[in-house]
Amino acid sequence: MASKLSCSSFTKFLILIGLSALFSLSLADVVPPPSPTTPVSTSTICKSTPYYSFCKSVLPNNNSSANVRDYGQFSIRKSLSSARKFLSLIEKYLRHSSNLTITAIRALEDCRLLAELNMDFLQSSCKTVNSTTTNLPTFDTDNVQTLLSAILTNTQTCLDGVQVTASAWSLQNGLYAPLSNDTKLYSVSLALFTKGWVPKKKKLPSHPTQKQLAFRNGRLPLKMSGRNQAIYETVSRRKLLQTNEDQILVSDIVIVSQKGWGNFTTVNDAVAAAPNNTNGTNGYFLIYITAGLYQEYVSINKNKKYLMMIGDGINRTVITGDHNFVDGWTTFNSSTFAVVGQGFVAVNITFRNTAGAIKHQAVAVRNGADLSTFYSCSFEGYQDTLYTHSLRQFYRECDIYGTVDFIFGNAAAVFQNCNMYPRLPLSNQFNAITAQGRTDPNQNTGTSIQNCTITAADDLATSNITIQTYLGRPWKEYSRTVYMQSFMDSLINPLGWHEWSGDFALNTSYYAEFNNTGPGSNTSGRVTWPAFYIINSMNATNFTVSSFLLGDAWLPQTGVPYTPGLI
């Protein structure tokens, strides 16, 4: 028997269903759409979801008094039940995996991790939507929409891994149907939540003052205990000139040094020493990584929250590996460095995958950590260098090197003041900087690139070979990428964007440019797809840190500088 759902009961909702014989109301022809508290039929409300017939089959259809929020609560609860069943199915296959290939087992392990995350996200969403019958605060609304967007991303990632390895094993029939049905159910839940709770225009928190955004002498203004600060300054040779204001709170510090003068010699051992499930109120657990080449695969799990890693600088503190698709790793688990723990911050570190272009998909960093920040870091690889997998992410003054789809994923990610360096690909390849993976029109995800610089890496710049380089291509049906106020060098093909396959997603994606500069920014020869737009400042504002990430609510505590709006 399945365990009892942690989500609160739906007694009120069930009572409403019992009254269905007394009431009969259909708003199918009402314009404008009903408010979130207006009774509405399933026939009407399911029209606002991507899967009308499936929605009708899932929601109770004999209740004339339910509104969109009632249906949304019901759908999210049903999603939680389905997620639990799918996790049990994955665990069953893993228990009987002796006849599977190693690649198939790795794909199943990916699915298990992603299913566990979906359980967490749905439990959190369920708790939030049942906490009140009135409107939710803006950040709570954004949290739930973000989590429901992420469960779709997680499910799609599992499906992608299963499909790639299906030719080697017999699991496709067993997993494809539940994955497909779960995708539809999660999409319905997201659509109903968006309809019932998400306002047409976000009410943003006020911008922080310049004092809150202060950043001293190019260093994070860390606030530590006297002992921790003395340790940090001794090892790093940095004097942190601070006052008692605008400091980033640090609860504890450990030092990683390959020379043996710290607490640990490996990054993984330092991560293991971090406390579990902290909420950040007591400050970050700081891992200071001294200069060195760390050849290890680092994974920061969901229970390791609010970790801050500071290195000695780009190309001085380097974490490196070479896992890749050709050698039997899924794209998801080919990463040198993977993080899902909320509130992660990395500063002054190079993350590298040395597999090379010949090994195809080879991820340097996979980021699925909500409210995560990378500042003054470098990401080095070829195909699929930086996997911005899911949730809310911010990158500032970072360097990203790669060839094919080297920034890809389905997070809500903003890159600000970063450098993108297309490299020399294989002879039969072209460069695509981005491959955004939005699969549903209600996901609040996309890639926003603001005030960045796009120039050729040294190997491409000095090559005599003509390589076509594009701003991006649509990996999934609702791919969304915006370039604004950025410098584009002459390596960018005049078309700007490249198709994925035929006319796939050319009508449903969203590609936009705003006030870019440089010889590659001329839009007169751009693609003529319905999905491509030249936008104005009003539209561009939707993709700034304040609007797209609600960054003013969480970035100041990281100490990382950022520009809230347009420049």
Coordinates of C-alpha atoms in Angstrom, one line a residue:
M1 CA 0.0 0.0 0.0
A2 CA 1.3 3.4 -0.9
S3 CA 2.2 5.6 2.0
K4 CA 0.0 8.5 3.0
L5 CA 0.6 11.7 1.0
S6 CA 2.3 14.4 3.0
C7 CA 0.2 17.1 1.3
S8 CA -2.8 18.2 3.3
S9 CA -6.2 16.7 2.7
F10 CA -8.7 18.0 0.2
T11 CA -11.8 17.7 2.4
K12 CA -13.2 21.0 1.1
F13 CA -12.6 20.0 -2.5
L14 CA -14.3 16.6 -2.0
I15 CA -17.3 18.2 -0.4
L16 CA -17.6 20.5 -3.4
I17 CA -17.6 17.4 -5.6
G18 CA -20.4 16.0 -3.6
L19 CA -22.6 19.0 -4.2
S20 CA -22.3 18.6 -8.0
A21 CA -25.8 17.3 -8.3
L22 CA -27.1 20.6 -7.0
F23 CA -25.2 22.9 -9.2
S24 CA -24.5 23.0 -12.9
L25 CA -22.4 25.9 -14.3
S26 CA -20.4 26.1 -17.5
L27 CA -18.3 29.2 -18.4
A28 CA -17.0 27.9 -21.7
D29 CA -18.3 30.9 -23.6
V30 CA -17.5 33.6 -21.0
V31 CA -15.1 36.3 -22.1
P32 CA -12.9 37.5 -20.5
P33 CA -11.6 34.3 -18.7
P34 CA -12.9 33.7 -15.2
S35 CA -11.0 34.9 -12.1
P36 CA -9.2 32.3 -10.0
T37 CA -12.1 32.2 -7.5
T38 CA -14.9 31.9 -10.1
P39 CA -16.5 28.4 -10.5
V40 CA -15.6 26.9 -13.8
S41 CA -16.1 23.6 -15.6
T42 CA -13.4 21.2 -16.5
S43 CA -14.3 21.7 -20.2
T44 CA -13.5 25.4 -19.9
I45 CA -10.4 25.3 -17.7
C46 CA -8.8 22.4 -19.6
K47 CA -8.7 24.7 -22.6
S48 CA -6.0 26.7 -20.9
T49 CA -3.7 23.6 -20.7
P50 CA -1.5 22.1 -23.5
Y51 CA -3.3 18.7 -23.1
Y52 CA -7.0 19.3 -23.2
S53 CA -8.2 15.7 -23.5
F54 CA -5.8 14.4 -20.9
C55 CA -6.7 17.3 -18.6
K56 CA -10.4 16.3 -18.9
S57 CA -9.6 12.7 -18.1
V58 CA -7.7 13.6 -15.0
L59 CA -9.8 16.3 -13.3
P60 CA -13.2 15.5 -11.7
N61 CA -15.9 16.5 -14.2
N62 CA -18.9 16.4 -12.0
N63 CA -18.2 19.4 -9.8
S64 CA -19.9 22.7 -10.7
S65 CA -18.5 24.7 -7.8
A66 CA -14.8 24.2 -8.2
N67 CA -12.5 27.0 -9.4
V68 CA -9.1 26.9 -11.1
R69 CA -7.3 26.9 -7.8
D70 CA -9.3 23.9 -6.6
Y71 CA -8.4 22.1 -9.8
G72 CA -4.8 23.2 -9.5
Q73 CA -4.5 21.8 -5.9
F74 CA -6.1 18.5 -7.0
S75 CA -3.7 18.2 -10.0
I76 CA -0.6 18.9 -8.0
R77 CA -1.6 16.3 -5.4
K78 CA -2.2 13.8 -8.2
S79 CA 1.2 14.7 -9.6
L80 CA 2.8 13.9 -6.3
S81 CA 1.2 10.5 -6.3
S82 CA 2.4 9.8 -9.8
A83 CA 5.9 10.9 -9.0
R84 CA 6.0 8.5 -6.1
K85 CA 4.9 5.6 -8.3
F86 CA 7.5 6.4 -10.9
L87 CA 10.3 6.5 -8.4
S88 CA 9.2 3.0 -7.2
L89 CA 9.2 1.8 -10.8
I90 CA 12.8 3.1 -11.3
E91 CA 14.0 1.4 -8.1
K92 CA 12.4 -1.8 -9.2
Y93 CA 14.3 -1.7 -12.5
L94 CA 17.6 -0.9 -10.7
R95 CA 17.1 -3.9 -8.4
H96 CA 16.9 -6.2 -11.5
S97 CA 19.7 -4.5 -13.5
S98 CA 22.1 -7.4 -13.9
N99 CA 21.3 -7.8 -17.6
L100 CA 21.5 -4.1 -18.4
T101 CA 24.4 -2.3 -20.0
I102 CA 26.4 0.2 -17.9
T103 CA 25.0 3.0 -20.0
A104 CA 21.4 1.9 -19.3
I105 CA 22.1 1.6 -15.6
R106 CA 23.5 5.1 -15.6
A107 CA 20.4 6.4 -17.3
L108 CA 18.3 4.7 -14.7
E109 CA 20.4 6.3 -11.9
D110 CA 19.8 9.7 -13.5
C111 CA 16.1 9.0 -13.5
R112 CA 16.1 8.0 -9.9
L113 CA 17.9 11.2 -8.9
L114 CA 15.5 13.3 -10.9
A115 CA 12.5 11.5 -9.6
E116 CA 13.6 12.1 -6.0
L117 CA 13.9 15.8 -6.8
N118 CA 10.5 15.8 -8.3
M119 CA 9.1 14.3 -5.1
D120 CA 10.7 17.1 -3.1
F121 CA 9.5 19.8 -5.5
L122 CA 5.9 18.6 -5.6
Q123 CA 5.7 18.2 -1.8
S124 CA 6.9 21.8 -1.4
S125 CA 4.5 23.0 -4.1
C126 CA 1.6 21.2 -2.5
K127 CA 2.3 22.7 0.9
T128 CA 2.4 26.2 -0.6
V129 CA -0.7 26.1 -2.7
N130 CA -2.7 24.6 0.3
S131 CA -1.4 27.2 2.8
T132 CA -3.9 29.9 1.8
T133 CA -7.0 30.5 -0.3
T134 CA -5.9 34.0 -1.2
N135 CA -3.2 35.3 -3.5
L136 CA 0.4 34.1 -2.7
P137 CA 3.3 36.6 -2.2
T138 CA 5.2 37.2 -5.4
F139 CA 8.3 35.2 -4.4
D140 CA 6.2 32.2 -3.3
T141 CA 4.4 32.3 -6.6
D142 CA 7.7 32.4 -8.4
N143 CA 9.0 29.5 -6.3
V144 CA 6.1 27.2 -7.1
Q145 CA 6.2 28.1 -10.8
T146 CA 9.9 27.5 -10.8
L147 CA 9.5 24.1 -9.1
L148 CA 6.7 22.9 -11.4
S149 CA 8.8 24.0 -14.4
A150 CA 11.7 22.0 -13.0
I151 CA 9.7 18.8 -12.6
L152 CA 8.9 18.9 -16.3
T153 CA 12.6 19.5 -17.1
N154 CA 13.6 16.6 -14.8
T155 CA 11.1 14.3 -16.5
Q156 CA 12.2 15.3 -20.0
T157 CA 15.9 14.7 -19.0
C158 CA 15.0 11.2 -17.8
L159 CA 13.1 10.6 -21.0
D160 CA 16.0 11.8 -23.1
G161 CA 18.4 9.4 -21.4
V162 CA 16.0 6.5 -21.8
Q163 CA 15.5 7.1 -25.5
V164 CA 19.2 7.4 -26.2
T165 CA 20.0 4.0 -24.5
A166 CA 16.7 2.3 -25.6
S167 CA 18.4 0.4 -28.5
A168 CA 20.6 -1.4 -26.0
W169 CA 18.0 -2.6 -23.6
S170 CA 14.3 -3.4 -23.3
L171 CA 13.1 -0.8 -20.9
Q172 CA 11.6 1.7 -23.3
N173 CA 8.2 0.0 -23.3
G174 CA 8.2 -0.1 -19.5
L175 CA 9.2 3.5 -18.9
Y176 CA 8.0 5.5 -22.0
A177 CA 4.3 5.3 -21.2
P178 CA 4.6 6.5 -17.5
L179 CA 7.0 9.2 -18.5
S180 CA 4.7 10.4 -21.2
N181 CA 1.7 10.4 -18.9
D182 CA 3.6 12.1 -16.1
T183 CA 4.8 14.8 -18.5
K184 CA 1.2 15.6 -19.4
L185 CA 0.0 15.6 -15.8
Y186 CA 2.9 17.9 -14.7
S187 CA 2.1 20.2 -17.7
V188 CA -1.5 20.4 -16.6
S189 CA -0.5 21.2 -13.0
L190 CA 1.8 23.9 -14.2
A191 CA -0.8 25.4 -16.5
L192 CA -3.5 25.4 -13.8
F193 CA -1.1 26.9 -11.3
T194 CA -0.1 29.6 -13.8
K195 CA -3.8 30.3 -14.5
G196 CA -4.8 30.4 -10.9
W197 CA -1.9 32.1 -9.1
V198 CA 0.6 33.8 -11.4
P199 CA -0.4 37.4 -12.2
K200 CA -0.1 38.7 -15.7
K201 CA 2.5 41.2 -14.4
K202 CA 4.8 40.4 -11.5
K203 CA 4.9 42.8 -8.6
L204 CA 8.6 43.0 -8.1
P205 CA 10.5 43.7 -4.9
S206 CA 12.0 47.1 -4.6
H207 CA 15.6 47.4 -6.0
P208 CA 18.3 47.1 -3.4
T209 CA 20.3 50.2 -2.6
Q210 CA 23.8 50.7 -4.1
K211 CA 25.0 50.1 -0.5
Q212 CA 23.5 46.6 -0.6
L213 CA 25.3 46.0 -3.9
A214 CA 28.6 47.1 -2.6
F215 CA 31.6 45.0 -3.4
R216 CA 35.0 45.9 -2.0
N217 CA 38.3 45.7 -3.9
G218 CA 37.1 42.9 -6.1
R219 CA 36.5 40.6 -3.1
L220 CA 33.5 39.2 -1.4
P221 CA 33.0 41.1 1.9
L222 CA 33.0 38.0 4.1
K223 CA 32.0 38.2 7.7
M224 CA 33.5 35.4 9.8
S225 CA 34.4 34.6 13.4
G226 CA 37.9 35.8 14.4
R227 CA 39.3 32.3 14.1
N228 CA 37.9 31.6 10.7
Q229 CA 38.9 35.0 9.3
A230 CA 42.5 34.5 10.6
I231 CA 42.6 31.1 8.9
Y232 CA 41.3 32.4 5.6
E233 CA 43.6 35.5 5.6
T234 CA 46.6 33.4 6.5
V235 CA 46.1 30.8 3.8
S236 CA 44.8 33.1 1.1
R237 CA 47.1 36.1 1.9
R238 CA 44.1 38.3 1.5
K239 CA 43.2 41.1 4.0
L240 CA 39.5 41.6 3.8
L241 CA 39.0 45.3 4.5
Q242 CA 35.5 45.3 6.0
T243 CA 33.2 47.4 8.1
N244 CA 30.3 45.9 10.1
E245 CA 27.9 46.5 7.2
D246 CA 27.2 44.8 3.9
Q247 CA 29.0 41.6 4.8
I248 CA 28.3 38.0 3.7
L249 CA 27.8 35.8 6.7
V250 CA 30.0 32.7 6.9
S251 CA 29.2 30.0 9.5
D252 CA 32.4 28.0 9.1
I253 CA 35.3 27.5 6.9
V254 CA 37.4 24.6 5.7
I255 CA 40.5 24.7 3.6
V256 CA 41.3 22.4 0.7
S257 CA 45.0 22.1 -0.2
Q258 CA 46.8 19.5 -2.2
K259 CA 50.0 20.4 -0.3
G260 CA 48.5 19.3 3.0
W261 CA 48.3 22.6 4.8
G262 CA 44.5 22.7 5.0
N263 CA 41.7 20.6 6.4
F264 CA 41.4 18.4 3.3
T265 CA 43.3 17.5 0.2
T266 CA 40.2 16.9 -2.1
V267 CA 37.1 19.0 -2.8
N268 CA 34.8 16.0 -2.3
D269 CA 36.0 15.5 1.3
A270 CA 35.4 19.1 2.1
V271 CA 31.8 18.9 0.6
A272 CA 31.2 15.8 2.7
A273 CA 32.1 17.7 5.8
A274 CA 29.5 20.4 5.2
P275 CA 26.4 20.3 7.4
N276 CA 23.2 19.0 5.9
N277 CA 20.0 20.9 5.1
T278 CA 21.0 24.3 6.4
N279 CA 18.7 27.2 5.5
G280 CA 21.3 29.9 5.1
T281 CA 20.3 32.0 8.0
N282 CA 23.5 31.3 9.9
G283 CA 25.6 32.0 6.8
Y284 CA 27.5 30.0 4.2
F285 CA 29.7 27.0 4.8
L286 CA 32.8 28.3 3.0
I287 CA 35.1 25.9 1.2
Y288 CA 38.3 27.7 0.3
I289 CA 40.2 25.8 -2.4
T290 CA 43.8 26.8 -2.8
A291 CA 45.6 26.8 -6.2
G292 CA 46.0 23.4 -7.8
L293 CA 44.7 21.0 -10.4
Y294 CA 42.0 18.9 -8.8
Q295 CA 41.3 15.8 -10.9
E296 CA 38.0 14.7 -9.3
Y297 CA 34.3 14.5 -10.0
V298 CA 32.4 16.7 -7.6
S299 CA 28.7 16.3 -6.8
I300 CA 26.9 18.7 -4.4
N301 CA 23.7 16.9 -3.5
K302 CA 20.4 18.4 -2.5
N303 CA 21.1 18.2 1.2
K304 CA 24.2 20.3 0.9
K305 CA 22.7 23.8 0.9
Y306 CA 24.2 27.2 1.0
L307 CA 27.8 26.2 0.2
M308 CA 30.2 28.8 -1.0
M309 CA 33.4 27.8 -2.8
I310 CA 36.2 30.3 -3.3
G311 CA 39.3 29.4 -5.3
D312 CA 42.5 31.3 -6.0
G313 CA 41.4 32.4 -9.4
I314 CA 40.6 31.3 -12.9
N315 CA 43.3 28.9 -14.2
R316 CA 44.8 28.7 -10.7
T317 CA 42.2 26.6 -8.9
V318 CA 41.0 24.1 -11.5
I319 CA 38.6 21.2 -11.1
T320 CA 38.9 18.8 -14.1
G321 CA 37.6 15.6 -15.5
D322 CA 37.0 13.9 -18.8
H323 CA 33.7 11.9 -18.7
N324 CA 31.8 12.0 -22.0
F325 CA 29.1 10.4 -24.1
V326 CA 31.3 8.4 -26.3
D327 CA 32.8 6.5 -23.4
G328 CA 29.4 5.5 -22.1
W329 CA 28.2 8.3 -19.8
T330 CA 24.9 10.0 -20.3
T331 CA 25.1 13.7 -21.0
F332 CA 23.6 14.3 -17.6
N333 CA 26.2 12.4 -15.7
S334 CA 29.2 13.3 -17.8
S335 CA 29.8 16.5 -15.8
T336 CA 33.0 17.1 -14.0
F337 CA 31.2 19.2 -11.4
A338 CA 27.5 18.8 -10.6
V339 CA 25.4 20.8 -8.1
V340 CA 21.8 20.6 -7.0
G341 CA 22.1 22.0 -3.4
Q342 CA 20.2 25.3 -3.1
G343 CA 22.0 28.6 -2.6
F344 CA 25.3 27.5 -4.0
V345 CA 28.0 30.1 -4.8
A346 CA 31.3 29.6 -6.6
V347 CA 34.0 32.3 -7.0
N348 CA 37.4 32.3 -8.8
I349 CA 37.4 28.7 -10.0
T350 CA 37.9 27.0 -13.4
F351 CA 35.7 24.0 -14.2
R352 CA 37.0 21.9 -17.1
N353 CA 36.2 18.8 -19.1
T354 CA 39.2 17.7 -21.2
A355 CA 37.5 15.0 -23.2
G356 CA 37.8 17.1 -26.4
A357 CA 35.6 17.7 -29.4
I358 CA 36.1 14.1 -30.6
K359 CA 34.1 12.7 -27.6
H360 CA 31.1 14.9 -28.3
Q361 CA 28.8 15.6 -25.3
A362 CA 31.2 16.3 -22.3
V363 CA 29.9 18.6 -19.6
A364 CA 32.2 20.7 -17.4
V365 CA 29.4 21.9 -15.0
R366 CA 25.8 20.7 -14.6
N367 CA 23.9 23.1 -12.5
G368 CA 20.4 22.2 -11.1
A369 CA 20.8 24.3 -8.0
D370 CA 18.1 26.9 -7.3
L371 CA 19.2 30.4 -6.4
S372 CA 22.8 29.5 -7.5
T373 CA 25.5 32.0 -8.4
F374 CA 28.9 31.7 -10.3
Y375 CA 31.1 34.7 -10.1
S376 CA 34.5 35.1 -11.9
C377 CA 34.6 31.4 -12.9
S378 CA 35.6 29.7 -16.1
F379 CA 33.9 26.8 -17.8
E380 CA 36.0 24.9 -20.4
G381 CA 34.9 22.2 -22.8
Y382 CA 33.7 21.6 -26.3
Q383 CA 30.2 20.2 -26.9
D384 CA 27.8 20.8 -24.0
T385 CA 30.2 22.6 -21.7
L386 CA 27.8 24.3 -19.3
Y387 CA 24.5 22.5 -18.6
T388 CA 22.2 25.1 -17.0
H389 CA 19.8 22.2 -16.2
S390 CA 17.0 23.8 -14.1
L391 CA 15.8 26.3 -11.6
R392 CA 17.1 29.9 -11.1
Q393 CA 20.8 30.7 -11.9
F394 CA 23.0 33.7 -12.2
Y395 CA 26.5 34.0 -13.8
R396 CA 28.6 37.1 -13.5
E397 CA 32.0 37.9 -15.2
C398 CA 32.5 34.3 -16.2
D399 CA 34.3 32.8 -19.2
I400 CA 32.5 30.0 -21.1
Y401 CA 34.4 28.1 -23.9
G402 CA 32.9 25.5 -26.2
T403 CA 31.7 24.5 -29.7
V404 CA 28.3 22.8 -30.2
D405 CA 25.5 23.9 -27.8
F406 CA 28.0 24.9 -25.2
I407 CA 25.5 26.7 -23.0
F408 CA 22.4 24.4 -22.9
G409 CA 19.6 23.4 -20.5
N410 CA 16.3 24.7 -19.2
A411 CA 17.0 26.9 -16.2
A412 CA 16.0 30.5 -15.8
A413 CA 19.5 31.7 -16.3
V414 CA 21.0 35.2 -16.6
F415 CA 24.6 35.7 -17.9
Q416 CA 25.8 39.2 -17.1
N417 CA 29.2 40.7 -18.1
C418 CA 30.4 37.3 -19.2
N419 CA 32.7 36.2 -22.1
M420 CA 31.6 33.5 -24.5
Y421 CA 34.5 32.0 -26.5
P422 CA 33.5 29.7 -29.4
R423 CA 36.3 27.2 -30.1
L424 CA 37.4 25.2 -33.1
P425 CA 35.0 22.3 -33.5
L426 CA 35.3 19.1 -35.5
S427 CA 35.6 19.5 -39.3
N428 CA 31.9 18.6 -39.9
Q429 CA 30.5 20.8 -37.1
F430 CA 29.3 24.4 -36.7
N431 CA 29.3 26.3 -33.4
A432 CA 26.1 27.0 -31.6
I433 CA 26.5 29.1 -28.4
T434 CA 23.1 28.2 -26.9
A435 CA 20.6 25.3 -27.0
Q436 CA 17.8 26.2 -24.7
G437 CA 15.5 23.4 -23.6
R438 CA 12.1 24.8 -22.7
T439 CA 9.4 22.2 -23.4
D440 CA 6.2 23.9 -22.1
P441 CA 4.8 27.3 -22.8
N442 CA 4.1 27.9 -19.0
Q443 CA 7.7 27.2 -17.9
N444 CA 9.3 30.4 -16.5
T445 CA 12.7 29.4 -18.0
G446 CA 15.0 30.7 -20.6
T447 CA 18.6 32.0 -21.2
S448 CA 19.2 35.7 -20.9
I449 CA 22.6 37.1 -22.0
Q450 CA 23.2 40.7 -21.0
N451 CA 26.2 42.9 -21.5
C452 CA 28.4 39.9 -22.5
T453 CA 31.2 39.7 -25.1
I454 CA 31.3 37.0 -27.8
T455 CA 34.7 36.6 -29.5
A456 CA 36.6 33.7 -30.9
A457 CA 38.8 31.5 -28.7
D458 CA 42.4 31.5 -29.7
D459 CA 42.2 28.2 -31.6
L460 CA 39.3 29.4 -33.7
A461 CA 40.8 32.9 -34.1
T462 CA 44.1 31.6 -35.5
S463 CA 42.6 28.9 -37.6
N464 CA 42.5 29.2 -41.4
I465 CA 39.3 27.1 -41.5
T466 CA 36.0 28.9 -41.9
I467 CA 33.7 27.9 -39.1
Q468 CA 30.0 29.0 -38.9
T469 CA 29.1 30.3 -35.5
Y470 CA 25.5 30.9 -34.4
L471 CA 23.8 32.5 -31.4
G472 CA 21.7 29.4 -30.7
R473 CA 19.3 26.8 -32.0
P474 CA 16.1 25.3 -30.6
W475 CA 16.8 22.1 -28.7
K476 CA 13.2 21.8 -27.5
E477 CA 9.8 23.1 -28.8
Y478 CA 9.6 26.3 -26.7
S479 CA 13.2 27.2 -26.6
R480 CA 13.8 30.8 -25.3
T481 CA 17.0 32.8 -25.5
V482 CA 17.5 36.6 -25.5
Y483 CA 20.7 38.5 -26.2
M484 CA 20.7 42.1 -25.1
Q485 CA 23.3 44.9 -24.8
S486 CA 26.1 42.5 -25.7
F487 CA 29.1 42.7 -28.1
M488 CA 29.1 40.2 -31.0
D489 CA 32.3 39.9 -33.0
S490 CA 32.4 39.2 -36.7
L491 CA 32.4 35.4 -36.2
I492 CA 28.6 35.4 -35.8
N493 CA 26.9 34.2 -39.0
P494 CA 24.6 37.0 -40.4
L495 CA 21.6 34.7 -40.0
G496 CA 22.3 34.7 -36.2
W497 CA 20.3 31.5 -35.5
H498 CA 20.4 28.0 -36.8
E499 CA 17.5 25.4 -37.0
W500 CA 17.7 22.2 -35.0
S501 CA 16.0 19.9 -37.6
G502 CA 13.9 21.2 -40.4
D503 CA 11.2 23.5 -39.2
F504 CA 11.1 22.1 -35.7
A505 CA 10.2 24.8 -33.1
L506 CA 10.6 27.7 -35.6
N507 CA 7.1 28.8 -34.8
T508 CA 7.0 28.1 -31.1
S509 CA 10.4 29.2 -29.8
Y510 CA 11.3 32.7 -28.7
Y511 CA 14.6 34.2 -29.9
A512 CA 15.2 37.9 -29.3
E513 CA 17.9 40.5 -29.6
F514 CA 18.0 44.0 -28.1
N515 CA 20.6 46.8 -28.5
N516 CA 23.6 44.6 -29.2
T517 CA 26.8 46.0 -30.7
G518 CA 29.8 44.8 -32.8
P519 CA 30.1 43.5 -36.4
G520 CA 28.1 40.4 -35.6
S521 CA 25.1 42.2 -34.2
N522 CA 23.7 43.5 -37.5
T523 CA 20.1 42.1 -37.6
S524 CA 19.3 43.0 -41.2
G525 CA 20.3 39.5 -42.4
R526 CA 18.8 37.6 -39.5
V527 CA 16.5 34.5 -39.9
T528 CA 12.9 35.2 -40.8
W529 CA 11.3 32.7 -38.5
P530 CA 8.1 33.5 -36.6
A531 CA 10.1 32.7 -33.5
F532 CA 12.6 35.5 -34.0
Y533 CA 12.1 39.1 -32.6
I534 CA 13.8 42.4 -32.4
I535 CA 12.5 43.7 -29.1
N536 CA 12.3 47.0 -27.4
S537 CA 13.4 48.1 -23.9
M538 CA 10.0 47.2 -22.4
N539 CA 10.2 43.6 -23.5
A540 CA 13.9 43.4 -22.8
T541 CA 13.2 44.4 -19.2
N542 CA 11.3 41.1 -18.7
F543 CA 14.7 39.3 -19.0
T544 CA 16.7 41.3 -16.6
V545 CA 17.9 40.0 -13.2
S546 CA 15.1 41.8 -11.3
S547 CA 12.3 40.6 -13.5
F548 CA 13.4 37.2 -14.8
L549 CA 15.1 35.9 -11.6
L550 CA 13.5 38.1 -9.0
G551 CA 17.2 38.5 -8.1
D552 CA 16.7 41.4 -5.8
A553 CA 15.2 39.0 -3.3
W554 CA 18.2 36.7 -3.1
L555 CA 21.3 37.9 -4.9
P556 CA 22.4 40.6 -2.3
Q557 CA 23.1 38.0 0.3
T558 CA 25.6 36.4 -2.0
G559 CA 27.8 39.5 -2.2
V560 CA 28.1 39.1 -5.9
P561 CA 27.7 42.3 -7.9
Y562 CA 24.9 42.6 -10.4
T563 CA 22.9 45.0 -12.4
P564 CA 19.2 44.7 -11.6
G565 CA 17.8 46.1 -14.8
L566 CA 18.9 47.3 -18.2
I567 CA 22.3 49.0 -18.5

